[in-house]
Short mmCIF file of C-alpha atoms in Angstrom, two decimals:
data_model
loop_
_atom_site.label_atom_id
_atom_site.label_comp_id
_atom_site.label_asym_id
_atom_site.label_seq_id
_atom_site.Cartn_x
_atom_site.Cartn_y
_atom_site.Cartn_z
CA MET A 75 -28.24 -23.53 20.48
CA ALA A 76 -24.78 -24.37 21.99
CA ARG A 77 -24.63 -26.91 24.53
CA ARG A 78 -24.13 -26.09 28.18
CA VAL A 79 -20.85 -27.02 29.60
CA ALA A 80 -21.03 -28.70 33.10
CA ILE A 81 -18.23 -28.99 35.60
CA THR A 82 -18.37 -32.74 36.68
CA GLY A 83 -14.85 -33.11 38.42
CA LEU A 84 -12.53 -30.91 40.22
CA GLY A 85 -8.90 -31.88 41.39
CA THR A 86 -6.26 -29.96 42.91
CA ILE A 87 -2.78 -30.20 44.74
CA SER A 88 -1.05 -27.05 46.04
CA ALA A 89 0.57 -25.44 48.86
CA LEU A 90 -2.87 -25.51 50.58
CA GLY A 91 -2.87 -29.44 50.32
CA CYS A 92 -3.47 -32.51 48.40
CA GLY A 93 -7.22 -32.59 47.30
CA VAL A 94 -10.38 -30.44 47.25
CA PRO A 95 -11.15 -31.05 50.85
CA ALA A 96 -7.91 -29.40 52.02
CA LEU A 97 -8.04 -26.54 49.53
CA LEU A 98 -11.70 -25.71 50.94
CA ASP A 99 -10.54 -26.04 54.39
CA ALA A 100 -7.96 -23.26 53.61
CA MET A 101 -10.51 -21.43 51.66
CA ALA A 102 -12.68 -21.30 54.91
CA THR A 103 -9.96 -20.79 57.23
CA GLY A 104 -8.13 -18.31 55.84
CA ARG A 105 -4.67 -20.70 56.01
CA CYS A 106 -1.80 -19.23 54.14
CA GLY A 107 0.39 -21.68 52.11
CA ILE A 108 3.47 -19.48 51.72
CA GLY A 109 6.53 -20.24 53.81
CA PRO A 110 10.17 -20.80 53.68
CA ILE A 111 11.14 -23.16 50.85
CA SER A 112 12.34 -26.46 51.81
CA SER A 113 12.73 -28.73 48.68
CA ILE A 114 15.87 -27.19 47.41
CA PRO A 115 18.92 -25.31 48.95
CA THR A 116 18.18 -21.72 49.46
CA ASP A 117 21.57 -20.49 49.91
CA ARG A 118 21.78 -18.89 46.47
CA LEU A 119 18.30 -17.44 46.60
CA SER A 120 17.74 -13.84 47.65
CA VAL A 121 13.91 -14.86 47.97
CA PRO A 122 13.55 -18.06 49.90
CA ILE A 123 9.78 -18.19 50.30
CA ALA A 124 7.03 -19.79 47.95
CA ALA A 125 4.07 -21.37 48.18
CA GLU A 126 5.46 -25.13 48.10
CA ILE A 127 3.85 -28.55 48.38
CA ARG A 128 5.00 -29.98 51.40
CA ASP A 129 5.29 -33.78 52.70
CA PHE A 130 5.14 -34.56 49.09
CA ASP A 131 6.19 -38.16 48.37
CA PRO A 132 6.22 -38.91 44.87
CA ALA A 133 6.88 -42.83 45.73
CA ALA A 134 3.21 -42.63 47.45
CA HIS A 135 1.93 -41.99 44.03
CA PHE A 136 3.92 -43.39 41.28
CA ASP A 137 6.24 -46.97 41.13
CA ARG A 138 9.84 -46.58 40.28
CA ARG A 139 9.28 -47.03 36.63
CA GLN A 140 6.70 -44.20 36.42
CA ARG A 141 8.99 -41.92 38.35
CA LEU A 142 11.71 -42.27 35.75
CA MET A 143 9.35 -41.06 33.27
CA LEU A 144 7.57 -38.06 35.32
CA ASP A 145 8.85 -34.47 36.03
CA ARG A 146 7.43 -33.19 39.15
CA ALA A 147 5.14 -31.21 36.84
CA ALA A 148 3.51 -34.34 35.32
CA GLN A 149 3.29 -35.92 38.94
CA LEU A 150 1.14 -33.04 39.88
CA ALA A 151 -1.12 -32.98 36.77
CA LEU A 152 -1.88 -36.91 37.40
CA ILE A 153 -2.68 -36.61 41.16
CA ALA A 154 -4.85 -33.68 40.29
CA THR A 155 -6.49 -35.81 37.58
CA ARG A 156 -7.20 -38.93 39.61
CA GLU A 157 -9.00 -36.84 42.18
CA ALA A 158 -11.06 -35.03 39.43
CA LEU A 159 -11.84 -38.32 37.78
CA ALA A 160 -12.68 -40.35 40.61
CA ALA A 161 -16.17 -40.37 40.68
CA ILE A 162 -16.72 -40.42 37.15
CA ASP A 163 -17.29 -43.65 34.86
CA LEU A 164 -14.99 -43.27 32.29
CA ALA A 165 -15.92 -46.75 30.67
CA ALA A 166 -19.61 -45.07 30.16
CA ILE A 167 -17.79 -42.75 27.71
CA ASP A 168 -16.38 -43.31 24.44
CA PRO A 169 -12.60 -42.73 24.87
CA THR A 170 -12.33 -41.21 21.16
CA ARG A 171 -14.38 -38.15 22.56
CA CYS A 172 -12.54 -37.53 25.66
CA ALA A 173 -10.02 -34.33 25.32
CA VAL A 174 -7.11 -33.42 27.33
CA VAL A 175 -6.21 -29.83 27.07
CA LEU A 176 -3.61 -28.86 29.85
CA ALA A 177 -1.01 -25.88 30.18
CA ALA A 178 2.12 -26.14 28.51
CA SER A 179 4.76 -26.48 31.38
CA PHE A 180 8.45 -27.30 31.06
CA GLY A 181 9.81 -30.00 33.17
CA HIS A 182 11.95 -27.62 35.04
CA ALA A 183 13.79 -29.97 37.83
CA THR A 184 14.67 -32.21 34.82
CA LEU A 185 16.25 -29.50 32.68
CA ASP A 186 17.77 -27.90 35.43
CA ALA A 187 19.51 -31.37 36.75
CA SER A 188 20.73 -32.10 33.07
CA TYR A 189 22.09 -28.70 32.77
CA HIS A 190 23.81 -28.71 36.03
CA ALA A 191 25.32 -32.21 35.25
CA LEU A 192 26.55 -30.93 31.93
CA TYR A 193 27.93 -27.63 32.62
CA ALA A 194 29.06 -27.94 36.53
CA ASP A 195 29.58 -31.75 36.70
CA HIS A 196 30.82 -32.12 33.22
CA ALA A 197 28.99 -35.15 32.91
CA ARG A 198 29.64 -37.20 29.70
CA ARG A 199 25.97 -38.43 29.33
CA LEU A 200 22.33 -37.14 30.56
CA PRO A 201 19.67 -39.63 31.64
CA PRO A 202 17.79 -41.02 28.86
CA MET A 203 14.33 -39.32 29.92
CA THR A 204 15.61 -35.94 30.02
CA VAL A 205 13.76 -34.84 26.57
CA PRO A 206 10.42 -36.36 27.31
CA ARG A 207 10.13 -35.71 30.69
CA ALA A 208 11.06 -31.93 30.14
CA MET A 209 8.68 -31.31 27.06
CA PRO A 210 5.85 -29.17 27.67
CA SER A 211 3.20 -31.45 26.54
CA ALA A 212 4.41 -34.38 28.88
CA ALA A 213 1.58 -34.04 31.23
CA ALA A 214 -1.28 -34.15 28.72
CA SER A 215 0.42 -37.06 27.35
CA HIS A 216 0.76 -39.00 30.71
CA VAL A 217 -3.19 -38.20 31.48
CA ALA A 218 -4.13 -39.69 28.09
CA MET A 219 -2.06 -42.87 28.75
CA GLU A 220 -3.06 -43.44 32.18
CA TRP A 221 -6.92 -43.45 31.18
CA GLY A 222 -6.65 -44.57 27.80
CA LEU A 223 -8.16 -41.50 25.98
CA HIS A 224 -7.90 -41.11 22.21
CA GLY A 225 -9.61 -37.59 21.74
CA PRO A 226 -7.68 -34.48 21.28
CA CYS A 227 -4.77 -34.04 23.45
CA PHE A 228 -2.55 -30.93 23.58
CA SER A 229 -0.84 -28.36 25.67
CA VAL A 230 -1.59 -24.78 25.60
CA ALA A 231 1.40 -22.07 25.90
CA SER A 232 0.14 -18.50 27.21
CA ALA A 233 2.35 -17.80 30.20
CA CYS A 234 0.18 -17.36 33.35
CA ALA A 235 -2.98 -17.75 31.65
CA SER A 236 -2.17 -21.22 30.06
CA SER A 237 -4.48 -23.22 32.30
CA ALA A 238 -7.28 -20.55 31.52
CA HIS A 239 -6.89 -20.71 27.77
CA ALA A 240 -6.81 -24.74 28.15
CA ILE A 241 -10.09 -24.66 30.15
CA GLY A 242 -11.64 -22.10 27.40
CA LEU A 243 -10.66 -24.24 24.44
CA ALA A 244 -11.92 -27.55 26.00
CA ALA A 245 -15.11 -25.86 26.97
CA GLN A 246 -15.57 -24.63 23.20
CA MET A 247 -14.66 -28.11 21.93
CA ILE A 248 -17.38 -29.56 23.98
CA ARG A 249 -19.87 -26.92 23.02
CA ALA A 250 -18.93 -27.42 19.32
CA GLY A 251 -19.95 -31.02 19.84
CA GLN A 252 -16.17 -32.09 19.01
CA VAL A 253 -15.94 -34.07 22.25
CA ASP A 254 -18.21 -35.11 25.23
CA LEU A 255 -15.76 -35.02 27.82
CA ALA A 256 -12.38 -32.83 28.39
CA ILE A 257 -9.97 -32.84 31.30
CA CYS A 258 -8.19 -29.61 31.52
CA GLY A 259 -6.47 -26.82 33.56
CA GLY A 260 -2.69 -27.51 34.21
CA SER A 261 0.07 -27.89 36.70
CA ASP A 262 3.50 -26.05 37.28
CA ALA A 263 6.55 -27.29 39.05
CA SER A 264 8.01 -24.11 39.76
CA ILE A 265 10.33 -24.33 42.58
CA CYS A 266 13.76 -25.17 41.31
CA LEU A 267 16.84 -22.96 41.50
CA GLY A 268 17.15 -22.06 37.79
CA TYR A 269 13.73 -20.82 37.40
CA LEU A 270 13.59 -19.08 40.64
CA LYS A 271 16.61 -17.12 39.94
CA ALA A 272 15.14 -15.91 36.67
CA TRP A 273 12.17 -14.79 38.45
CA GLU A 274 14.24 -13.00 41.09
CA ALA A 275 15.81 -11.00 37.83
CA LEU A 276 12.47 -9.46 37.21
CA ARG A 277 12.43 -7.80 40.62
CA VAL A 278 8.98 -8.71 41.14
CA LEU A 279 9.26 -11.00 43.69
CA SER A 280 8.10 -10.11 47.49
CA GLY A 281 10.45 -11.01 50.25
CA ASP A 282 7.91 -11.65 53.20
CA ALA A 283 4.17 -12.38 51.80
CA CYS A 284 1.69 -11.62 49.00
CA ARG A 285 -0.67 -8.77 49.64
CA PRO A 286 -3.01 -8.39 46.93
CA PHE A 287 -4.58 -5.02 46.64
CA SER A 288 -2.95 -3.70 49.81
CA ARG A 289 -1.38 -0.46 49.87
CA ASP A 290 2.09 -1.94 51.03
CA ARG A 291 1.85 -4.62 48.34
CA SER A 292 5.26 -5.96 47.69
CA GLY A 293 5.17 -8.41 44.66
CA LEU A 294 4.04 -11.71 44.03
CA VAL A 295 5.14 -15.15 45.44
CA ILE A 296 5.75 -18.05 43.37
CA GLY A 297 3.66 -21.39 43.98
CA GLU A 298 3.44 -24.85 42.29
CA ALA A 299 0.43 -26.66 41.94
CA ALA A 300 -1.98 -28.54 39.63
CA GLY A 301 -5.59 -27.58 39.29
CA ILE A 302 -7.82 -29.94 37.05
CA LEU A 303 -11.40 -29.37 35.90
CA VAL A 304 -13.38 -32.08 34.11
CA LEU A 305 -15.87 -30.54 31.98
CA GLU A 306 -18.86 -32.52 30.06
CA ALA A 307 -21.71 -31.56 27.74
CA GLU A 308 -24.42 -31.09 30.49
CA ASP A 309 -27.03 -32.75 28.79
CA ARG A 310 -24.97 -35.87 28.64
CA ALA A 311 -23.63 -35.58 32.17
CA MET A 312 -27.21 -35.22 33.46
CA ALA A 313 -28.57 -38.28 31.37
CA ARG A 314 -25.53 -40.39 33.16
CA GLY A 315 -26.51 -39.01 36.67
CA ALA A 316 -23.25 -37.33 37.02
CA THR A 317 -22.56 -35.24 39.98
CA LEU A 318 -22.55 -31.39 38.68
CA HIS A 319 -20.10 -29.05 40.53
CA GLY A 320 -21.02 -26.07 38.48
CA ALA A 321 -21.09 -24.93 34.90
CA LEU A 322 -18.74 -23.08 32.55
CA LEU A 323 -20.77 -20.41 31.04
CA GLY A 324 -18.18 -18.24 29.20
CA PHE A 325 -14.76 -17.47 27.94
CA GLY A 326 -13.26 -14.57 26.64
CA MET A 327 -9.87 -14.08 25.35
CA GLY A 328 -7.56 -11.54 23.70
CA ALA A 329 -4.01 -9.75 23.38
CA ASP A 330 -2.71 -6.26 24.59
CA ALA A 331 -0.48 -6.22 21.76
CA GLY A 332 1.27 -3.53 23.57
CA ASP A 333 4.08 -4.42 26.16
CA LEU A 334 5.77 -7.71 26.96
CA THR A 335 5.63 -7.44 30.89
CA ALA A 336 3.32 -4.31 31.68
CA PRO A 337 -0.42 -5.16 31.85
CA SER A 338 -3.20 -3.03 30.01
CA ALA A 339 -6.52 -2.20 31.74
CA ALA A 340 -8.04 -2.00 28.10
CA GLY A 341 -6.56 -5.23 27.36
CA ALA A 342 -7.89 -6.92 30.67
CA ALA A 343 -11.44 -5.07 30.11
CA ARG A 344 -11.67 -6.42 26.82
CA ALA A 345 -11.20 -10.12 27.78
CA ILE A 346 -13.74 -9.72 30.80
CA GLY A 347 -16.22 -8.29 28.35
CA ALA A 348 -15.77 -11.13 25.93
CA ALA A 349 -16.13 -13.63 28.49
CA LEU A 350 -19.68 -11.78 29.74
CA ALA A 351 -20.78 -11.49 26.03
CA ASP A 352 -19.79 -15.42 25.44
CA ALA A 353 -21.81 -16.30 28.48
CA GLY A 354 -24.74 -13.96 27.57
CA LEU A 355 -24.47 -12.28 30.97
CA ALA A 356 -24.92 -8.57 31.96
CA PRO A 357 -22.07 -7.25 33.96
CA SER A 358 -24.71 -6.68 37.01
CA ALA A 359 -25.16 -10.48 37.03
CA VAL A 360 -21.67 -11.16 38.41
CA ASP A 361 -21.33 -11.64 42.14
CA TYR A 362 -17.53 -12.65 42.71
CA VAL A 363 -14.40 -12.14 40.58
CA ASN A 364 -11.47 -14.26 41.45
CA ALA A 365 -8.62 -11.80 40.56
CA HIS A 366 -5.67 -12.37 38.76
CA GLY A 367 -4.55 -10.27 41.97
CA THR A 368 -0.79 -11.00 41.66
CA ALA A 369 0.16 -8.21 44.27
CA THR A 370 2.79 -6.42 42.01
CA ARG A 371 2.04 -2.87 42.15
CA LEU A 372 0.84 -2.49 38.34
CA ASN A 373 -1.20 -5.52 38.29
CA ASP A 374 -3.36 -4.84 40.97
CA SER A 375 -4.12 -1.35 40.04
CA THR A 376 -4.46 -2.09 36.45
CA GLU A 377 -6.77 -5.12 37.23
CA THR A 378 -8.94 -2.66 39.32
CA ALA A 379 -9.17 -0.07 36.54
CA ALA A 380 -10.12 -2.81 34.03
CA LEU A 381 -12.90 -4.11 36.35
CA HIS A 382 -14.35 -0.18 36.78
CA ALA A 383 -14.13 0.11 32.93
CA VAL A 384 -16.21 -3.07 32.66
CA PHE A 385 -18.40 -3.00 35.70
CA GLY A 386 -19.06 0.60 36.18
CA GLY A 387 -20.92 1.35 39.61
CA HIS A 388 -21.56 -2.46 39.91
CA ALA A 389 -17.48 -2.85 40.55
CA ARG A 390 -18.13 -1.43 44.23
CA ARG A 391 -20.79 -3.91 44.95
CA LEU A 392 -18.73 -6.85 43.70
CA ALA A 393 -16.57 -9.19 45.78
CA VAL A 394 -12.94 -9.37 44.18
CA SER A 395 -10.57 -11.55 46.06
CA SER A 396 -7.24 -13.05 45.26
CA SER A 397 -6.48 -16.70 46.33
CA LYS A 398 -3.03 -16.13 45.38
CA SER A 399 -2.44 -14.77 48.83
CA MET A 400 -3.05 -18.23 50.09
CA HIS A 401 -1.70 -20.45 46.83
CA GLY A 402 0.82 -18.11 45.77
CA HIS A 403 1.33 -17.35 41.74
CA CYS A 404 1.29 -21.08 40.36
CA LEU A 405 1.91 -19.36 37.26
CA ASN A 406 1.05 -21.90 34.31
CA ALA A 407 -1.09 -23.64 36.82
CA ALA A 408 -2.69 -20.73 38.33
CA GLY A 409 -5.99 -20.51 35.71
CA GLY A 410 -6.37 -24.19 36.71
CA LEU A 411 -6.34 -23.91 40.22
CA GLU A 412 -8.11 -20.63 40.44
CA ALA A 413 -10.86 -22.03 38.33
CA VAL A 414 -11.17 -24.76 41.00
CA VAL A 415 -11.26 -22.20 43.60
CA THR A 416 -14.17 -20.29 41.76
CA ALA A 417 -16.12 -23.26 41.21
CA LEU A 418 -15.78 -24.10 44.88
CA ALA A 419 -16.79 -20.58 45.97
CA LEU A 420 -19.84 -20.97 43.74
CA ARG A 421 -20.80 -24.51 44.84
CA GLU A 422 -20.17 -23.74 48.79
CA GLY A 423 -20.99 -20.26 48.78
CA LEU A 424 -17.83 -19.38 50.46
CA LEU A 425 -15.68 -16.26 49.20
CA PRO A 426 -12.05 -16.97 49.87
CA PRO A 427 -10.28 -14.03 51.50
CA THR A 428 -7.57 -11.65 50.06
CA LEU A 429 -4.82 -12.44 52.91
CA GLY A 430 -2.23 -10.16 54.11
CA PHE A 431 -4.41 -7.25 53.46
CA ARG A 432 -3.22 -4.31 55.70
CA ALA A 433 -4.14 -1.09 54.33
CA ALA A 434 -6.59 0.27 51.61
CA ASP A 435 -5.14 1.59 48.24
CA PRO A 436 -6.94 4.32 46.57
CA GLU A 437 -5.88 2.61 43.28
CA CYS A 438 -7.46 -0.69 44.30
CA ASP A 439 -10.71 0.70 45.59
CA LEU A 440 -12.69 -2.77 45.71
CA ASP A 441 -14.41 -4.99 48.16
CA CYS A 442 -11.38 -7.58 48.01
CA VAL A 443 -12.73 -9.81 50.99
CA PRO A 444 -9.65 -8.49 53.29
CA ASN A 445 -8.32 -11.46 55.51
CA ALA A 446 -11.20 -13.51 56.43
CA ALA A 447 -13.50 -15.71 54.36
CA ARG A 448 -17.23 -14.73 53.79
CA ARG A 449 -20.07 -17.11 53.94
CA GLN A 450 -22.13 -15.48 50.64
CA PRO A 451 -24.47 -17.34 48.15
CA ILE A 452 -23.46 -16.47 44.83
CA GLY A 453 -24.66 -17.24 41.40
CA ILE A 454 -21.79 -15.81 38.85
CA ALA A 455 -18.23 -15.79 39.05
CA LEU A 456 -15.33 -14.85 37.11
CA SER A 457 -11.85 -16.08 37.07
CA ASN A 458 -9.21 -13.56 35.36
CA SER A 459 -6.01 -14.70 34.17
CA PHE A 460 -3.62 -12.02 32.66
CA ALA A 461 -0.45 -13.09 31.29
CA PHE A 462 3.13 -11.70 30.41
CA GLY A 463 3.13 -10.93 26.78
CA GLY A 464 -0.30 -9.40 27.31
CA LEU A 465 -2.31 -12.74 26.91
CA ASN A 466 -5.52 -12.36 28.76
CA ALA A 467 -8.16 -15.11 29.40
CA VAL A 468 -11.22 -15.04 31.49
CA LEU A 469 -13.70 -17.79 32.37
CA ALA A 470 -16.99 -17.11 33.43
CA LEU A 471 -18.56 -19.69 35.94
CA GLY A 472 -22.03 -20.44 37.07
CA ARG A 473 -23.63 -22.80 39.39
CA ALA A 474 -24.97 -26.25 38.66
CA GLU A 475 -28.97 -25.83 37.68
CA MET B 139 25.78 -69.50 20.07
CA SER B 140 26.81 -70.84 23.62
CA ALA B 141 24.30 -71.02 26.35
CA VAL B 142 26.70 -70.21 28.99
CA PHE B 143 28.56 -66.83 29.10
CA PRO B 144 32.61 -67.10 29.05
CA ALA B 145 34.36 -66.24 32.57
CA ASP B 146 34.51 -62.43 32.62
CA PRO B 147 33.87 -60.45 35.65
CA ARG B 148 32.78 -57.49 33.42
CA ILE B 149 29.96 -59.49 32.44
CA GLY B 150 28.68 -60.00 36.02
CA GLU B 151 28.77 -56.36 36.31
CA ILE B 152 26.74 -55.81 33.29
CA LEU B 153 24.05 -58.49 33.88
CA ASP B 154 23.78 -57.20 37.27
CA ILE B 155 22.82 -53.63 36.09
CA VAL B 156 20.54 -55.07 33.33
CA ALA B 157 18.49 -57.09 35.95
CA GLN B 158 18.30 -54.10 38.29
CA GLU B 159 17.19 -51.49 35.61
CA THR B 160 14.92 -53.95 33.78
CA GLU B 161 13.53 -55.82 36.80
CA VAL B 162 14.30 -59.11 34.97
CA ALA B 163 15.41 -62.04 37.06
CA ARG B 164 19.21 -62.19 37.00
CA ALA B 165 19.05 -65.85 36.34
CA ALA B 166 16.81 -65.35 33.13
CA LEU B 167 19.67 -63.28 31.51
CA LEU B 168 21.15 -66.09 29.67
CA PRO B 169 23.12 -65.57 26.36
CA ASP B 170 20.45 -67.08 23.97
CA ALA B 171 17.60 -65.09 25.67
CA THR B 172 15.95 -62.71 23.57
CA LEU B 173 15.03 -59.44 25.02
CA ASP B 174 11.38 -59.67 23.63
CA GLY B 175 11.13 -62.77 25.12
CA LEU B 176 12.24 -61.74 28.46
CA GLY B 177 9.55 -58.79 28.10
CA ILE B 178 12.25 -56.04 28.10
CA PRO B 179 10.81 -53.22 26.40
CA SER B 180 13.28 -50.60 24.64
CA LEU B 181 12.98 -47.87 27.10
CA ASP B 182 13.94 -50.09 29.93
CA LEU B 183 17.00 -51.28 27.62
CA THR B 184 17.89 -47.32 27.49
CA HIS B 185 17.87 -46.92 30.81
CA ALA B 186 20.25 -50.23 31.28
CA LEU B 187 22.59 -48.73 28.82
CA PHE B 188 22.40 -45.26 30.53
CA ALA B 189 23.50 -47.04 33.67
CA ILE B 190 26.17 -49.52 31.98
CA GLU B 191 27.93 -46.27 30.37
CA THR B 192 27.65 -44.55 33.88
CA HIS B 193 29.05 -47.40 35.52
CA PHE B 194 32.24 -48.24 33.11
CA ASP B 195 32.34 -44.49 32.01
CA VAL B 196 32.20 -45.42 28.21
CA GLU B 197 30.21 -44.16 25.28
CA ILE B 198 28.18 -47.22 24.13
CA PRO B 199 27.44 -46.60 20.18
CA VAL B 200 24.07 -47.23 18.72
CA VAL B 201 23.90 -50.51 16.67
CA ALA B 202 20.94 -51.90 14.87
CA ASP B 203 20.96 -55.72 14.86
CA GLN B 204 20.20 -57.63 11.49
CA GLN B 205 16.61 -57.70 12.24
CA GLY B 206 16.23 -54.02 13.00
CA ALA B 207 16.10 -53.97 16.84
CA GLU B 208 19.28 -52.48 18.29
CA PHE B 209 19.93 -55.83 20.26
CA ILE B 210 17.95 -59.17 19.61
CA THR B 211 19.72 -61.28 22.28
CA VAL B 212 21.32 -60.82 25.70
CA GLY B 213 24.23 -62.16 24.46
CA ALA B 214 24.57 -59.65 21.51
CA LEU B 215 23.92 -56.81 24.19
CA VAL B 216 26.99 -58.28 26.22
CA ALA B 217 29.06 -59.13 23.22
CA HIS B 218 28.56 -55.39 22.03
CA ILE B 219 29.18 -53.91 25.36
CA LEU B 220 32.53 -55.79 26.10
CA ALA B 221 33.62 -54.86 22.61
CA THR B 222 33.12 -51.40 23.26
CA LEU B 223 35.19 -51.69 26.73
CA ASP B 224 37.97 -53.44 25.02
CA ARG B 225 38.23 -50.56 22.21
CA ALA B 226 37.66 -47.94 24.95
CA ALA B 227 40.82 -49.60 27.15
CA ALA B 228 42.97 -49.80 24.00
CA ALA B 229 42.50 -46.41 22.94
CA SER B 230 42.91 -44.66 26.37
CA PRO B 231 45.31 -46.82 28.51
CA ALA B 232 45.62 -43.69 30.95
CA PHE B 233 42.09 -43.91 31.58
CA PRO B 234 41.36 -47.47 32.85
CA PRO B 235 37.54 -48.49 32.62
CA ASP B 236 37.19 -48.53 36.55
CA LEU B 237 37.88 -44.94 36.69
CA PRO B 238 34.96 -43.45 38.91
CA ALA B 239 32.12 -42.51 36.96
CA GLN B 240 30.31 -39.05 37.04
CA THR B 241 26.75 -39.69 38.05
CA PRO B 242 24.56 -36.75 37.21
CA PRO B 243 22.17 -35.82 39.80
CA THR B 244 18.89 -36.98 39.62
#
């Protein structure tokens, strides 16, 4: 029988603050992290809002030499991992049986600065750490190095589902007995001019707020974040007296194989169904879904159709909220941050709200926990990630037993 | 190999940059001192060479010392940089080595 996978560590940094307590506070009070961009000049941006990590001083976390090596994406991953591992005695675990599986996230700021220096300033040379800072596997390497972990370590690329795929793969490695502990999730430092201009070109960004499932929803808001889970074989975690935050029960994934950007209800439904089947759960067992919920017109109606297809009449009893309305769409980090949110929703019996909801949309006929958090004990929850390219990943989470 | 550097103002500038980038005491940067002995990892040396290239606005070519490392001693490092600066000055007298360097944003 497959081993159960326990969640023994949670870590995060986002526009909602540094650390799980700040995230929980935002979930409970419905605090929104979206606002005017302050970390870069906005004069060339048509959409100058984002869910930005404010008051972030890298020097408070990393010395000068470390900062030379670390793009912001890797910095965020390390900060969240430090929190997730704070209560875990790694000395008790064989380091060759500890995995690191993170979302593949470019060092956008490093690349942006290098191209600006080269093309705009006509610099004759670029900083020597440009390549190792920018490489999408850098964050995973830095995590392995900081804790001396020698097990499998790699990064997963599936656009906005990257973190969810990373968590799902890590859980499978634990189930298979390949490793005893896995640090998984991801980070993305997306607030830089080149990347934001590229997103503007897609014409999917909202100019004012993220309003998932609302009839007047106007698009997504980019965020930056890291969300990290520590997964362990539950029997081993219990044997060493670990704190259990919850359990990773199932993982479903698949491809639309249709359109590069337009989502597919059938593809999303297949991934949701696969996660339930993997967890051995009936649809009626699910209490809450942390939706992909980007607040684009097409995503939210398509996701609603997928939920109706899988859950039938139970879809009307489900609570389905999009925490992106608070922390923005954190892209490669989204699945990691939202898995942390979902684990906290289960642990605390606290459903995060969908902020910015103003009017019901018949195409999004779900209970989206509008505008105010809800205290409600729940047993099973899903976290949906549906990425560009039609890459879908769904995680099924439960409470610690 | 001599135990003291010759009098050349460029050497002081080079050593100041090496000390800053490697966090090794300036007084320890003697001609015979080995980079290994000073505990300077290759990565720090790479940062120092980048800063020196930026400061003097020259390209410092990659060389391998006879033992395989790029430079064994501080003296060899300084000699290679001075030779590069001399060649650059001879090749393009219109662009003196103290031309303000362009520093990429970090």
